[in-house]
Amino acid sequence: QEGSGQPSCIECDEDRFQPASGSDSCIQCPANTFIPGDVRVAKSQCVCRPEFYHPTGLSGKACLPCPLGGVCPGKNATAVPAPGFYAASLAEIGDAFIECHVEEACVGGGEKMCGVGYTGRVCGACDEGYFDDSGFCRQCPPGSQLRFFLFVLFALFVCILVLRIVRKQGSQNAAAIAILAAFFQNLQIVVSMSPNWPSSVQQGVSYLALPFTLDLDFLAAECSLPVSFEFKWMVTLSIPFVLAALLGCVYLAFRLKQ
């Protein structure tokens, strides 16, 4: 205080401190830090400003700008992924976050935080009891195993029926069947691209077009068989060859009966 013989004190700004009593200057905190509160006497009090972070959450250290896809509340909090982003581990990917292919798959807020029904790296796989529906994980519907089994029987019936028609009626009916298949495929594309169709219409068209589109997502194969994404992808690629082999076997069986 002035005139008392005591050293005078100055008030430091929020980004400065002074440990020595009676000093007429303040020391700058590390970059992008500040000291909350009114008592600012130590470097260890300097913490990150909002939108900045320190990888280990230490005080008294310079802070970095919040990485893309991250949330940084400041102070001693580390960066966490925002909704729609994923952090496998800071040691693996550095101070950055990966954008998820499906926003609802990654809820953010922590390391390896996936939404309900999602699991795996970048929450890119469906959890047990869920199936892949065009990239989205949906809960397995009741009776999915029965539906898959009935489809297998129905597909076999369609193959036999098509083969009998072609053998008895010739190539003209074969062309008609090809036109019918193209019609159902185009119909399903039109219905799936418009969200205004009632769900009952969309499901009905999917059932009718199933023998011609072989939509494994609609069948929810993961609910009936312990299949992975890689297995499902391989099966999808091999479907034309499997159908060709099946038709060949049926045709050979008819030939042997004659």
Short mmCIF file of C-alpha atoms in Angstrom, two decimals:
data_model
loop_
_atom_site.label_atom_id
_atom_site.label_comp_id
_atom_site.label_asym_id
_atom_site.label_seq_id
_atom_site.Cartn_x
_atom_site.Cartn_y
_atom_site.Cartn_z
CA GLN A 1 0.00 0.00 0.00
CA GLU A 2 1.20 3.51 -0.78
CA GLY A 3 2.78 5.40 2.21
CA SER A 4 2.77 2.33 4.46
CA GLY A 5 6.22 1.07 3.59
CA GLN A 6 4.71 -2.16 2.23
CA PRO A 7 5.41 -3.19 -1.38
CA SER A 8 2.48 -2.42 -3.69
CA CYS A 9 0.69 -5.22 -5.59
CA ILE A 10 -0.56 -5.13 -9.15
CA GLU A 11 -3.39 -7.24 -10.56
CA CYS A 12 -2.31 -9.56 -13.37
CA ASP A 13 -4.47 -10.20 -16.42
CA GLU A 14 -6.10 -13.63 -16.76
CA ASP A 15 -3.29 -14.85 -19.03
CA ARG A 16 -0.49 -13.71 -16.68
CA PHE A 17 0.80 -14.52 -13.18
CA GLN A 18 3.39 -13.30 -10.67
CA PRO A 19 4.77 -15.51 -7.87
CA ALA A 20 6.89 -12.78 -6.27
CA SER A 21 5.15 -10.43 -3.87
CA GLY A 22 5.62 -6.74 -4.58
CA SER A 23 6.63 -7.16 -8.22
CA ASP A 24 5.47 -4.50 -10.64
CA SER A 25 5.20 -6.85 -13.65
CA CYS A 26 3.51 -10.13 -14.58
CA ILE A 27 4.73 -13.26 -16.35
CA GLN A 28 2.95 -14.49 -19.48
CA CYS A 29 1.19 -17.86 -19.32
CA PRO A 30 2.01 -20.45 -22.02
CA ALA A 31 0.25 -20.06 -25.36
CA ASN A 32 -3.55 -20.45 -25.43
CA THR A 33 -3.88 -20.71 -21.64
CA PHE A 34 -5.37 -18.55 -18.88
CA ILE A 35 -5.87 -18.60 -15.12
CA PRO A 36 -9.49 -18.77 -13.91
CA GLY A 37 -10.14 -16.92 -10.66
CA ASP A 38 -8.54 -13.85 -9.10
CA VAL A 39 -5.41 -15.35 -7.49
CA ARG A 40 -2.73 -15.72 -10.19
CA VAL A 41 0.59 -16.57 -8.60
CA ALA A 42 1.90 -19.74 -10.34
CA LYS A 43 2.50 -21.08 -13.82
CA SER A 44 0.82 -24.35 -12.79
CA GLN A 45 -2.46 -22.43 -12.60
CA CYS A 46 -2.44 -21.79 -16.37
CA VAL A 47 -4.98 -24.06 -18.09
CA CYS A 48 -6.32 -24.31 -21.62
CA ARG A 49 -8.82 -21.82 -22.98
CA PRO A 50 -12.08 -23.16 -24.49
CA GLU A 51 -11.50 -24.63 -27.99
CA PHE A 52 -7.94 -25.54 -27.02
CA TYR A 53 -6.48 -28.64 -25.32
CA HIS A 54 -3.33 -30.34 -24.11
CA PRO A 55 -2.87 -34.00 -25.19
CA THR A 56 -2.25 -35.15 -21.61
CA GLY A 57 -4.38 -32.53 -19.82
CA LEU A 58 -1.45 -30.98 -17.94
CA SER A 59 -1.56 -27.49 -16.47
CA GLY A 60 1.15 -24.92 -17.12
CA LYS A 61 1.77 -26.15 -20.67
CA ALA A 62 1.02 -24.56 -24.04
CA CYS A 63 -2.29 -25.74 -25.51
CA LEU A 64 -3.10 -26.73 -29.08
CA PRO A 65 -6.11 -25.73 -31.22
CA CYS A 66 -8.96 -28.22 -31.06
CA PRO A 67 -8.57 -30.76 -33.91
CA LEU A 68 -11.17 -31.10 -36.66
CA GLY A 69 -14.06 -33.23 -35.45
CA GLY A 70 -13.19 -32.71 -31.81
CA VAL A 71 -14.79 -31.02 -28.81
CA CYS A 72 -12.49 -29.12 -26.45
CA PRO A 73 -14.14 -27.61 -23.36
CA GLY A 74 -10.82 -26.21 -22.17
CA LYS A 75 -9.01 -26.21 -18.81
CA ASN A 76 -7.58 -29.68 -18.08
CA ALA A 77 -9.99 -31.59 -20.33
CA THR A 78 -8.54 -33.43 -23.31
CA ALA A 79 -10.09 -33.39 -26.78
CA VAL A 80 -12.96 -35.84 -27.35
CA PRO A 81 -14.71 -36.71 -30.62
CA ALA A 82 -17.78 -34.75 -31.62
CA PRO A 83 -20.94 -36.63 -32.70
CA GLY A 84 -20.26 -38.21 -36.08
CA PHE A 85 -16.53 -38.64 -35.38
CA TYR A 86 -14.45 -41.43 -33.89
CA ALA A 87 -11.11 -41.71 -32.07
CA ALA A 88 -9.50 -45.14 -32.09
CA SER A 89 -6.72 -43.91 -29.79
CA LEU A 90 -4.53 -40.82 -29.71
CA ALA A 91 -1.44 -43.02 -29.87
CA GLU A 92 -2.70 -44.62 -33.09
CA ILE A 93 -4.10 -41.67 -35.06
CA GLY A 94 -2.49 -38.66 -33.38
CA ASP A 95 -4.47 -35.67 -32.18
CA ALA A 96 -7.19 -36.08 -34.82
CA PHE A 97 -10.52 -37.78 -35.30
CA ILE A 98 -11.99 -39.87 -38.10
CA GLU A 99 -15.31 -38.92 -39.63
CA CYS A 100 -17.76 -41.83 -39.50
CA HIS A 101 -19.49 -43.02 -42.67
CA VAL A 102 -22.83 -42.95 -40.84
CA GLU A 103 -23.21 -40.04 -38.43
CA GLU A 104 -25.57 -41.89 -36.07
CA ALA A 105 -22.99 -44.67 -35.69
CA CYS A 106 -20.65 -42.44 -33.66
CA VAL A 107 -22.15 -40.63 -30.69
CA GLY A 108 -18.89 -38.88 -29.72
CA GLY A 109 -17.92 -37.82 -26.23
CA GLY A 110 -15.16 -40.36 -25.65
CA GLU A 111 -12.84 -42.97 -27.05
CA LYS A 112 -14.49 -45.80 -29.04
CA MET A 113 -18.01 -44.51 -28.43
CA CYS A 114 -20.43 -46.16 -30.86
CA GLY A 115 -24.18 -45.72 -31.13
CA VAL A 116 -26.65 -48.47 -30.30
CA GLY A 117 -26.28 -51.35 -32.74
CA TYR A 118 -22.83 -50.30 -34.02
CA THR A 119 -19.42 -51.69 -33.12
CA GLY A 120 -15.87 -52.09 -34.45
CA ARG A 121 -13.35 -49.59 -35.78
CA VAL A 122 -15.00 -46.30 -36.78
CA CYS A 123 -18.24 -48.01 -35.64
CA GLY A 124 -18.40 -49.51 -39.12
CA ALA A 125 -19.86 -52.92 -38.21
CA CYS A 126 -23.19 -54.01 -36.80
CA ASP A 127 -23.39 -55.37 -33.27
CA GLU A 128 -24.90 -58.75 -32.42
CA GLY A 129 -28.66 -58.72 -32.95
CA TYR A 130 -28.44 -56.06 -35.68
CA PHE A 131 -28.06 -56.26 -39.45
CA ASP A 132 -26.69 -54.00 -42.18
CA ASP A 133 -29.42 -52.13 -44.05
CA SER A 134 -27.70 -50.04 -46.74
CA GLY A 135 -25.00 -48.94 -44.31
CA PHE A 136 -27.30 -48.45 -41.32
CA CYS A 137 -27.49 -51.00 -38.51
CA ARG A 138 -31.07 -52.03 -37.78
CA GLN A 139 -32.35 -54.37 -35.08
CA CYS A 140 -33.10 -57.87 -36.33
CA PRO A 141 -36.84 -58.21 -36.97
CA PRO A 142 -38.79 -61.08 -35.39
CA GLY A 143 -38.96 -64.15 -37.61
CA SER A 144 -35.88 -63.18 -39.64
CA GLN A 145 -34.56 -66.77 -39.63
CA LEU A 146 -37.85 -68.10 -40.98
CA ARG A 147 -37.89 -65.41 -43.67
CA PHE A 148 -34.38 -66.35 -44.77
CA PHE A 149 -35.27 -70.05 -44.94
CA LEU A 150 -38.44 -69.34 -46.95
CA PHE A 151 -36.45 -67.22 -49.38
CA VAL A 152 -34.06 -70.09 -50.05
CA LEU A 153 -36.99 -72.37 -50.83
CA PHE A 154 -38.67 -69.70 -52.94
CA ALA A 155 -35.48 -69.02 -54.90
CA LEU A 156 -35.15 -72.73 -55.68
CA PHE A 157 -38.79 -72.84 -56.79
CA VAL A 158 -38.30 -69.82 -59.09
CA CYS A 159 -35.21 -71.38 -60.66
CA ILE A 160 -37.06 -74.62 -61.41
CA LEU A 161 -40.08 -72.73 -62.76
CA VAL A 162 -37.98 -70.53 -65.03
CA LEU A 163 -36.09 -73.53 -66.36
CA ARG A 164 -39.30 -75.42 -67.13
CA ILE A 165 -40.79 -72.41 -68.94
CA VAL A 166 -37.67 -71.92 -71.02
CA ARG A 167 -37.44 -75.62 -71.95
CA LYS A 168 -41.10 -75.91 -72.93
CA GLN A 169 -41.83 -72.52 -74.48
CA GLY A 170 -38.51 -71.54 -75.99
CA SER A 171 -36.54 -68.31 -76.07
CA GLN A 172 -39.56 -65.99 -76.37
CA ASN A 173 -40.66 -66.68 -72.81
CA ALA A 174 -37.06 -66.40 -71.68
CA ALA A 175 -37.02 -62.85 -73.06
CA ALA A 176 -40.32 -62.13 -71.30
CA ILE A 177 -38.85 -63.28 -67.99
CA ALA A 178 -35.83 -61.02 -68.53
CA ILE A 179 -38.16 -58.07 -69.17
CA LEU A 180 -40.12 -58.93 -66.02
CA ALA A 181 -36.93 -59.05 -63.97
CA ALA A 182 -35.83 -55.66 -65.33
CA PHE A 183 -39.26 -54.22 -64.50
CA PHE A 184 -39.11 -55.31 -60.85
CA GLN A 185 -35.54 -54.10 -60.50
CA ASN A 186 -36.44 -50.65 -61.84
CA LEU A 187 -39.59 -50.57 -59.70
CA GLN A 188 -37.59 -51.20 -56.56
CA ILE A 189 -35.12 -48.44 -57.49
CA VAL A 190 -37.97 -45.95 -58.00
CA VAL A 191 -39.67 -46.85 -54.71
CA SER A 192 -36.44 -46.85 -52.69
CA MET A 193 -35.40 -43.42 -54.01
CA SER A 194 -38.64 -41.76 -52.90
CA PRO A 195 -39.24 -41.48 -49.12
CA ASN A 196 -42.91 -40.61 -49.67
CA TRP A 197 -44.01 -44.17 -50.35
CA PRO A 198 -45.72 -45.91 -47.39
CA SER A 199 -43.56 -48.49 -45.66
CA SER A 200 -46.07 -51.21 -46.56
CA VAL A 201 -45.63 -50.42 -50.28
CA GLN A 202 -41.85 -50.37 -49.97
CA GLN A 203 -41.84 -53.74 -48.19
CA GLY A 204 -44.26 -55.25 -50.70
CA VAL A 205 -42.16 -54.17 -53.66
CA SER A 206 -39.03 -55.49 -51.94
CA TYR A 207 -40.66 -58.90 -51.49
CA LEU A 208 -41.84 -59.02 -55.13
CA ALA A 209 -38.48 -57.91 -56.51
CA LEU A 210 -36.40 -60.11 -54.20
CA PRO A 211 -36.00 -63.04 -56.64
CA PHE A 212 -34.72 -60.61 -59.28
CA THR A 213 -32.58 -58.33 -57.10
CA LEU A 214 -31.23 -60.74 -54.46
CA ASP A 215 -31.04 -57.98 -51.84
CA LEU A 216 -29.10 -59.54 -48.96
CA ASP A 217 -29.69 -56.45 -46.81
CA PHE A 218 -33.44 -56.98 -47.07
CA LEU A 219 -33.00 -60.63 -46.10
CA ALA A 220 -31.06 -59.58 -42.97
CA ALA A 221 -28.68 -62.50 -43.41
CA GLU A 222 -26.70 -61.48 -40.31
CA CYS A 223 -29.75 -62.27 -38.20
CA SER A 224 -29.93 -65.84 -39.50
CA LEU A 225 -26.32 -66.78 -40.10
CA PRO A 226 -23.08 -65.86 -38.29
CA VAL A 227 -21.76 -63.89 -41.27
CA SER A 228 -19.26 -61.04 -41.33
CA PHE A 229 -19.17 -58.10 -43.71
CA GLU A 230 -16.39 -59.75 -45.71
CA PHE A 231 -18.38 -62.98 -46.04
CA LYS A 232 -21.48 -61.06 -47.10
CA TRP A 233 -19.46 -59.16 -49.71
CA MET A 234 -18.02 -62.39 -51.11
CA VAL A 235 -21.46 -64.00 -51.23
CA THR A 236 -22.87 -60.98 -53.09
CA LEU A 237 -20.12 -61.23 -55.71
CA SER A 238 -20.62 -64.98 -56.12
CA ILE A 239 -24.44 -64.88 -56.47
CA PRO A 240 -24.42 -64.90 -60.33
CA PHE A 241 -22.10 -67.91 -60.38
CA VAL A 242 -24.15 -69.74 -57.74
CA LEU A 243 -27.37 -69.17 -59.66
CA ALA A 244 -25.74 -70.32 -62.89
CA ALA A 245 -24.51 -73.48 -61.17
CA LEU A 246 -27.95 -74.07 -59.63
CA LEU A 247 -29.70 -73.71 -62.98
CA GLY A 248 -27.13 -76.01 -64.53
CA CYS A 249 -27.80 -78.66 -61.89
CA VAL A 250 -31.56 -78.41 -62.35
CA TYR A 251 -31.21 -78.59 -66.14
CA LEU A 252 -28.93 -81.61 -65.85
CA ALA A 253 -31.45 -83.32 -63.56
CA PHE A 254 -34.23 -82.79 -66.13
CA ARG A 255 -32.02 -84.14 -68.90
CA LEU A 256 -31.20 -87.27 -66.93
CA LYS A 257 -34.89 -87.96 -66.28
CA GLN A 258 -35.69 -87.97 -70.00
#
